PDB file of C-alpha atoms in Angstrom:
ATOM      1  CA  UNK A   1     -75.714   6.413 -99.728  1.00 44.00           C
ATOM      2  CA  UNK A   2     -73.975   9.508 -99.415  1.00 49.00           C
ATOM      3  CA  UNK A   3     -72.827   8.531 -95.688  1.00 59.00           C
ATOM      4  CA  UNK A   4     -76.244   8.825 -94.131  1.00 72.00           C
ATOM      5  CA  UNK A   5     -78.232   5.907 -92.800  1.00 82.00           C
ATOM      6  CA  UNK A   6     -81.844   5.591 -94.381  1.00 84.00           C
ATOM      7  CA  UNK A   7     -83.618   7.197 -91.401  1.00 88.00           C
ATOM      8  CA  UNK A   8     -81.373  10.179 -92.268  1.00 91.00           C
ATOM      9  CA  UNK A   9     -82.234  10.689 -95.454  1.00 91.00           C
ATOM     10  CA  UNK A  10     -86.127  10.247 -95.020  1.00 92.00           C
ATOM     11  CA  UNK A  11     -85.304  12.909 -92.324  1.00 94.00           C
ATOM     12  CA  UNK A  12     -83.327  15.302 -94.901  1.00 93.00           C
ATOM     13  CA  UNK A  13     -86.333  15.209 -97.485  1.00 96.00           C
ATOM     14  CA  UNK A  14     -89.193  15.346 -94.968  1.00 96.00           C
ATOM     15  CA  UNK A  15     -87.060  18.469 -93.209  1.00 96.00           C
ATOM     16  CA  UNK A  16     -86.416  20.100 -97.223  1.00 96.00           C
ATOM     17  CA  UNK A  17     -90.024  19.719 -97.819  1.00 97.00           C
ATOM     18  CA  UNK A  18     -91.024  20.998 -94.439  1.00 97.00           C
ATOM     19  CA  UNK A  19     -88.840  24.074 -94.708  1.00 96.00           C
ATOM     20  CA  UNK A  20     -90.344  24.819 -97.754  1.00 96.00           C
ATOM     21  CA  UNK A  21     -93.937  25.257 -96.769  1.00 96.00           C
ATOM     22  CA  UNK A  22     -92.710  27.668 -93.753  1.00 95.00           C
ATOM     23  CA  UNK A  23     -92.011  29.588 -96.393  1.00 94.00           C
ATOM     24  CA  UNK A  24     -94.196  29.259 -98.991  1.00 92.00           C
ATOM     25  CA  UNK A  25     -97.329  29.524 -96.241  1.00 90.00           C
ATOM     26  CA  UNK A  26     -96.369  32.861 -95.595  1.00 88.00           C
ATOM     27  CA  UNK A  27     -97.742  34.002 -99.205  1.00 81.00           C
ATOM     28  CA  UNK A  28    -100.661  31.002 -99.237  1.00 69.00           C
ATOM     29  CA  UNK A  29    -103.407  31.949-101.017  1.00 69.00           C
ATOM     30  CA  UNK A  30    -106.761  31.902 -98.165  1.00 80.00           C
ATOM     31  CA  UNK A  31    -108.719  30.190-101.384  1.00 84.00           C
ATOM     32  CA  UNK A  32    -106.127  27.338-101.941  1.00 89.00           C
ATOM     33  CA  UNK A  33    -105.940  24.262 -98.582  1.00 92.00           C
ATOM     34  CA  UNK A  34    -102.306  23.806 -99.258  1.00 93.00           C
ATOM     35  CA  UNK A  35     -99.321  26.381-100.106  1.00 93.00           C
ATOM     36  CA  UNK A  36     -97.503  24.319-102.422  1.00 94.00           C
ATOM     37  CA  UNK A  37     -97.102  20.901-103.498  1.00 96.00           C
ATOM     38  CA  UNK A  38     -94.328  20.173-101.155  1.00 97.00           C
ATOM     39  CA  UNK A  39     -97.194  20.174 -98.210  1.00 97.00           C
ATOM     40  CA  UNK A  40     -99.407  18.176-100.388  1.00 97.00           C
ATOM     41  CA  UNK A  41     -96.751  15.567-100.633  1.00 98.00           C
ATOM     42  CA  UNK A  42     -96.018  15.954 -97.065  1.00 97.00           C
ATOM     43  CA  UNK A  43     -99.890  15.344 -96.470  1.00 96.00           C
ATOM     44  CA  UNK A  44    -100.824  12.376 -98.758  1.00 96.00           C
ATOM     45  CA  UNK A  45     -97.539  11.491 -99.864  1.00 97.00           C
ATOM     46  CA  UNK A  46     -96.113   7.949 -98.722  1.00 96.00           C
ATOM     47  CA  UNK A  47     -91.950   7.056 -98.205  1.00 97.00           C
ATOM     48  CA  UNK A  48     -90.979   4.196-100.779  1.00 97.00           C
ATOM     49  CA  UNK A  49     -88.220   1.978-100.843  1.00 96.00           C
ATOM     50  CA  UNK A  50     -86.326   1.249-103.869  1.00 97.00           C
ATOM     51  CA  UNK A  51     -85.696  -1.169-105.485  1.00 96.00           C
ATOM     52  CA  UNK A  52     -83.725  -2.492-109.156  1.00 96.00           C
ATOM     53  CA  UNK A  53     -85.810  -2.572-112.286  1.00 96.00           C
ATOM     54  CA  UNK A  54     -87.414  -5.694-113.054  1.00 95.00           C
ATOM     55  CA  UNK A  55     -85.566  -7.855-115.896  1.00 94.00           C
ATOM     56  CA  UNK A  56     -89.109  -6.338-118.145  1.00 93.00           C
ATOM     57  CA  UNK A  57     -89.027  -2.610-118.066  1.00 96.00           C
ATOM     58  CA  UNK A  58     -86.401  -0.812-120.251  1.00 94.00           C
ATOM     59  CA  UNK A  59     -84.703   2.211-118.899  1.00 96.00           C
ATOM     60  CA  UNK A  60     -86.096   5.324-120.403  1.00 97.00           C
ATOM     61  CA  UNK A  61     -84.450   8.725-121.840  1.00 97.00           C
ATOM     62  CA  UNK A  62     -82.113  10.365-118.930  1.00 96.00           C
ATOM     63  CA  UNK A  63     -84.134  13.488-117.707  1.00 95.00           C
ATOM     64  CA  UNK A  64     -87.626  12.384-118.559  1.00 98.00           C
ATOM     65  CA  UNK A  65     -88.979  10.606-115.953  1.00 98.00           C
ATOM     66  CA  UNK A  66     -92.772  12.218-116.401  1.00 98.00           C
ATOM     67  CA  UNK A  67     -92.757  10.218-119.616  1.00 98.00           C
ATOM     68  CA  UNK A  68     -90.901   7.262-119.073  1.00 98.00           C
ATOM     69  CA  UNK A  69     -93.017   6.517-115.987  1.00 98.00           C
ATOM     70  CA  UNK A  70     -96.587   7.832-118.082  1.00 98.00           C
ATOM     71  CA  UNK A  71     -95.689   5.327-120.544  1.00 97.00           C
ATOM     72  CA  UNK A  72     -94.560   2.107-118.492  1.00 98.00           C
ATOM     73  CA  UNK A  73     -97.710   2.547-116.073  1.00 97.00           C
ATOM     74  CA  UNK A  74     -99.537   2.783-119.296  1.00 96.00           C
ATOM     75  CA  UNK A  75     -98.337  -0.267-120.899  1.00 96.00           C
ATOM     76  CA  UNK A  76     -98.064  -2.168-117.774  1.00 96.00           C
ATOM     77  CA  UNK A  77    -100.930  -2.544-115.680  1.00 96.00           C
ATOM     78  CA  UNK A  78     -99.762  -3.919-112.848  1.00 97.00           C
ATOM     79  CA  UNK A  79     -97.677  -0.347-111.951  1.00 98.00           C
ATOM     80  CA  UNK A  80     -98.693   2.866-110.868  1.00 98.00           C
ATOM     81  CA  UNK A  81     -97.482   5.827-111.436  1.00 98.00           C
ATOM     82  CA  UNK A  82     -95.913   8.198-108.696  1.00 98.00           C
ATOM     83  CA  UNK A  83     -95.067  12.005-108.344  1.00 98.00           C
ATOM     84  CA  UNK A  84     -92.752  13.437-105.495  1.00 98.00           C
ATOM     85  CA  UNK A  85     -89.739  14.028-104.309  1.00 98.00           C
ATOM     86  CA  UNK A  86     -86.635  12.110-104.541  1.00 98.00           C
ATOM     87  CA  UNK A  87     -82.516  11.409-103.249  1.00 96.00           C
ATOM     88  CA  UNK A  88     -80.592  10.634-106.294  1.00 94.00           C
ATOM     89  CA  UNK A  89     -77.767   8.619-104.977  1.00 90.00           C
ATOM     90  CA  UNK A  90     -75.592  11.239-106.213  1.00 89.00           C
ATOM     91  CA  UNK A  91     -77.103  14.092-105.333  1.00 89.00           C
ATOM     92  CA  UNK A  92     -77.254  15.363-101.830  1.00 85.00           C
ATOM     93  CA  UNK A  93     -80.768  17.187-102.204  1.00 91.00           C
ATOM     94  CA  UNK A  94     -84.316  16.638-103.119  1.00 95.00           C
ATOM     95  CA  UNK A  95     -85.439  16.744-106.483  1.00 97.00           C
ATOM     96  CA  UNK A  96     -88.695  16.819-108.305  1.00 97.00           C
ATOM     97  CA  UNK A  97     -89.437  13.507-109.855  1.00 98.00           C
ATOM     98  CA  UNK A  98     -91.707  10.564-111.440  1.00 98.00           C
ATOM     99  CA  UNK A  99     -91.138   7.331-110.665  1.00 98.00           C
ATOM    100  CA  UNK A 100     -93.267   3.606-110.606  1.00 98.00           C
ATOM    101  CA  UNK A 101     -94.703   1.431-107.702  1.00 98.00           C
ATOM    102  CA  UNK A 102     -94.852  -1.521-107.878  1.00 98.00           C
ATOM    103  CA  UNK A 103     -97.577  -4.263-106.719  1.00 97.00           C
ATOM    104  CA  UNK A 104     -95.275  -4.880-103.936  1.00 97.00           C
ATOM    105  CA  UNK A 105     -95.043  -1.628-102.636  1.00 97.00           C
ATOM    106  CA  UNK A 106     -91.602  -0.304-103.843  1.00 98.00           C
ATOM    107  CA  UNK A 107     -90.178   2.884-105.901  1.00 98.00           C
ATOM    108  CA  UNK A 108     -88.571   1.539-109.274  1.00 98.00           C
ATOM    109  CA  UNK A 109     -86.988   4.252-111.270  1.00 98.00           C
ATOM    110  CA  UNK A 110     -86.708   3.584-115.039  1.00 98.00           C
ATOM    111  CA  UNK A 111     -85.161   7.347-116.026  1.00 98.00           C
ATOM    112  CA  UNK A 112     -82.516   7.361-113.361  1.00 97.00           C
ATOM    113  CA  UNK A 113     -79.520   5.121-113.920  1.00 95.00           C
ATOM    114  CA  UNK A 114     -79.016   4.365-110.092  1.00 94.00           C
ATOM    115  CA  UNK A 115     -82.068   3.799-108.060  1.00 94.00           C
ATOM    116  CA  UNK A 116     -81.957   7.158-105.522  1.00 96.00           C
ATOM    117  CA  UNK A 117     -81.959   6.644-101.762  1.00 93.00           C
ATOM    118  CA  UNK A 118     -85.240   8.234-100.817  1.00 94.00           C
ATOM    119  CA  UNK A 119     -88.782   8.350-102.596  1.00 98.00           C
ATOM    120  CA  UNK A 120     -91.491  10.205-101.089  1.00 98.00           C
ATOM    121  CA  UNK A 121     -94.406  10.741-103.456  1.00 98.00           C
ATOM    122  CA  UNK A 122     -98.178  10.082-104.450  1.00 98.00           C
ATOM    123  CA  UNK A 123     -99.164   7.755-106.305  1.00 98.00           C
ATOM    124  CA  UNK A 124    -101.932   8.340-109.138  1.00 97.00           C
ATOM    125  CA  UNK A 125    -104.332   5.841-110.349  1.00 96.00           C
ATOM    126  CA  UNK A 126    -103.509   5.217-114.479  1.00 95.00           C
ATOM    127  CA  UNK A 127    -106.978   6.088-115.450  1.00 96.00           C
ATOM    128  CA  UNK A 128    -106.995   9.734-113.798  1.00 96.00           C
ATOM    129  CA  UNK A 129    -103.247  10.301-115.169  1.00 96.00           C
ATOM    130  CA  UNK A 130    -104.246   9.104-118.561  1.00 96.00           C
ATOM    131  CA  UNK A 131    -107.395  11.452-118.207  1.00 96.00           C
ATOM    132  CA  UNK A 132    -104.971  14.555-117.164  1.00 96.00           C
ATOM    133  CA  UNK A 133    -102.675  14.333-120.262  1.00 95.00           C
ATOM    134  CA  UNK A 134    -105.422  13.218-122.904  1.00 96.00           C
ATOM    135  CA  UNK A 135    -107.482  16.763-121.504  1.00 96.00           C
ATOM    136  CA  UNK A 136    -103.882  18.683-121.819  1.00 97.00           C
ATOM    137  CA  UNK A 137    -103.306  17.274-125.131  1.00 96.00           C
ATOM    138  CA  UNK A 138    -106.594  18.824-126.615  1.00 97.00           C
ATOM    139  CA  UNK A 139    -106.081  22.007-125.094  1.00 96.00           C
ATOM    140  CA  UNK A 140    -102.617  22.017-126.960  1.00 97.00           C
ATOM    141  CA  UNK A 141    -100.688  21.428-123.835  1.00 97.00           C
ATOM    142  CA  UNK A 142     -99.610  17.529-124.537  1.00 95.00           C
ATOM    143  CA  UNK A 143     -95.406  18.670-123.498  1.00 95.00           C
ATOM    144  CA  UNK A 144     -96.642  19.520-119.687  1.00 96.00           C
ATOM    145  CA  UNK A 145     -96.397  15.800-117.975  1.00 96.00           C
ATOM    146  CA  UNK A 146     -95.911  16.502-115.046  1.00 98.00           C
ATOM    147  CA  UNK A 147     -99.111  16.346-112.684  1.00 97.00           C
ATOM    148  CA  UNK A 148     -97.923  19.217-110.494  1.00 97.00           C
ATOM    149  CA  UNK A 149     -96.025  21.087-112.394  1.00 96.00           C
ATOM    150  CA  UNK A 150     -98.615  21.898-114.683  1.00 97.00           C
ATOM    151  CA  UNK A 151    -101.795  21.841-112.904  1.00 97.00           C
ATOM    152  CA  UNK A 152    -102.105  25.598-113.284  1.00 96.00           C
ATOM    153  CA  UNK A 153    -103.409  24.289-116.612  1.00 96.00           C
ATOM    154  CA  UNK A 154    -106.691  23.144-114.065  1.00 95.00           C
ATOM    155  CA  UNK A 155    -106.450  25.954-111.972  1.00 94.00           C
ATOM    156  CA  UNK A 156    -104.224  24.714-109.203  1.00 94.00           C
ATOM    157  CA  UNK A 157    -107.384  22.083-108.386  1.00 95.00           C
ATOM    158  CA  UNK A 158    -105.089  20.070-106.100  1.00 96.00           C
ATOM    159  CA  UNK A 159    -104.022  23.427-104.077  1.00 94.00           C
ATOM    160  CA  UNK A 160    -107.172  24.354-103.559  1.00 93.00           C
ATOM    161  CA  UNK A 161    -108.869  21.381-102.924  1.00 93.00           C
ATOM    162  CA  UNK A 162    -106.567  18.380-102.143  1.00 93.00           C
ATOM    163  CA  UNK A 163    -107.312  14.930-103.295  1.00 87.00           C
ATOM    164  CA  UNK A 164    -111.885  13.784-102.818  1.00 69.00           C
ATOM    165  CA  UNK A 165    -110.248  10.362-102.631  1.00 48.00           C
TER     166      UNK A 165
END
């Protein structure tokens, strides 16, 4: 784990993030409750400890994890789908990344070959995610997975207003 303890790197990516929205609050938008999607993460966004793939889920392709997790939490109903931030266990910063939870409460990665070392993310209900692509799809966007990265397709809804849940 890179030579840090776990309380270090929760640390690392909850410091990353916070840096981040220093920054990016300085150009926030008066219209928009959050700055970025760092401090929505940082807001609703929940730590998650990984753990191996179960024996049932097949990896999927290396560098798409919005679609390998879009599918599995499609085809398997007892997982959720997840957006965030996460450690890969070799890489020493934070990345952008899709992942699973599962009914017990951990991350399981099926794009990265090595579970990473920290997950903080939120998860998404399978109905709304399903809802997001299926309305991107007819508006001819269907390659934009990812929920944050392309909600400027909904006109940064989540920025402005957060999550009604």
């Amino acid at each position: 784990m890179n030579n840090q303890s776990k309380p270090q790197v929760v640390e690392q990516l909850r410091e990353y993030l916070q840096a981040i929205v220093a920054v990016m609050k300085q150009s926030k938008k008066e219209t928009s409750k959050y700055s970025g999607f760092q401090e929505l993460i940082l807001d609703y966004g929940r730590f998650m400890e990984p753990k191996p793939l179960p024996k049932n889920i097949k990896r999927g392709q290396p560098r798409s994890c919005y679609y390998n997790c879009q599918q599995l939490a499609l085809k398997h109903s007892n997982l959720t789908y997840v957006e965030g931030f996460a450690i890969a266990a070799d890489v020493s910063f934070p990345l952008a990344h899709a992942w699973l939870l599962s009914p017990d409460g951990y991350a399981l990665d099926p794009t990265w070959e090595t579970s990473g070392n920290c997950y903080l993310g939120i998860p998404f209900s399978t109905q709304w995610v399903k809802s997001v692509v299926k309305l991107r799809t007819q508006q001819g966007h269907a390659d934009i997975l990812s929920i944050f990265e392309g909600n400027y397709l909904e006109d940064f809804s989540l920025l402005k207003d957060g999550f009604t849940t």
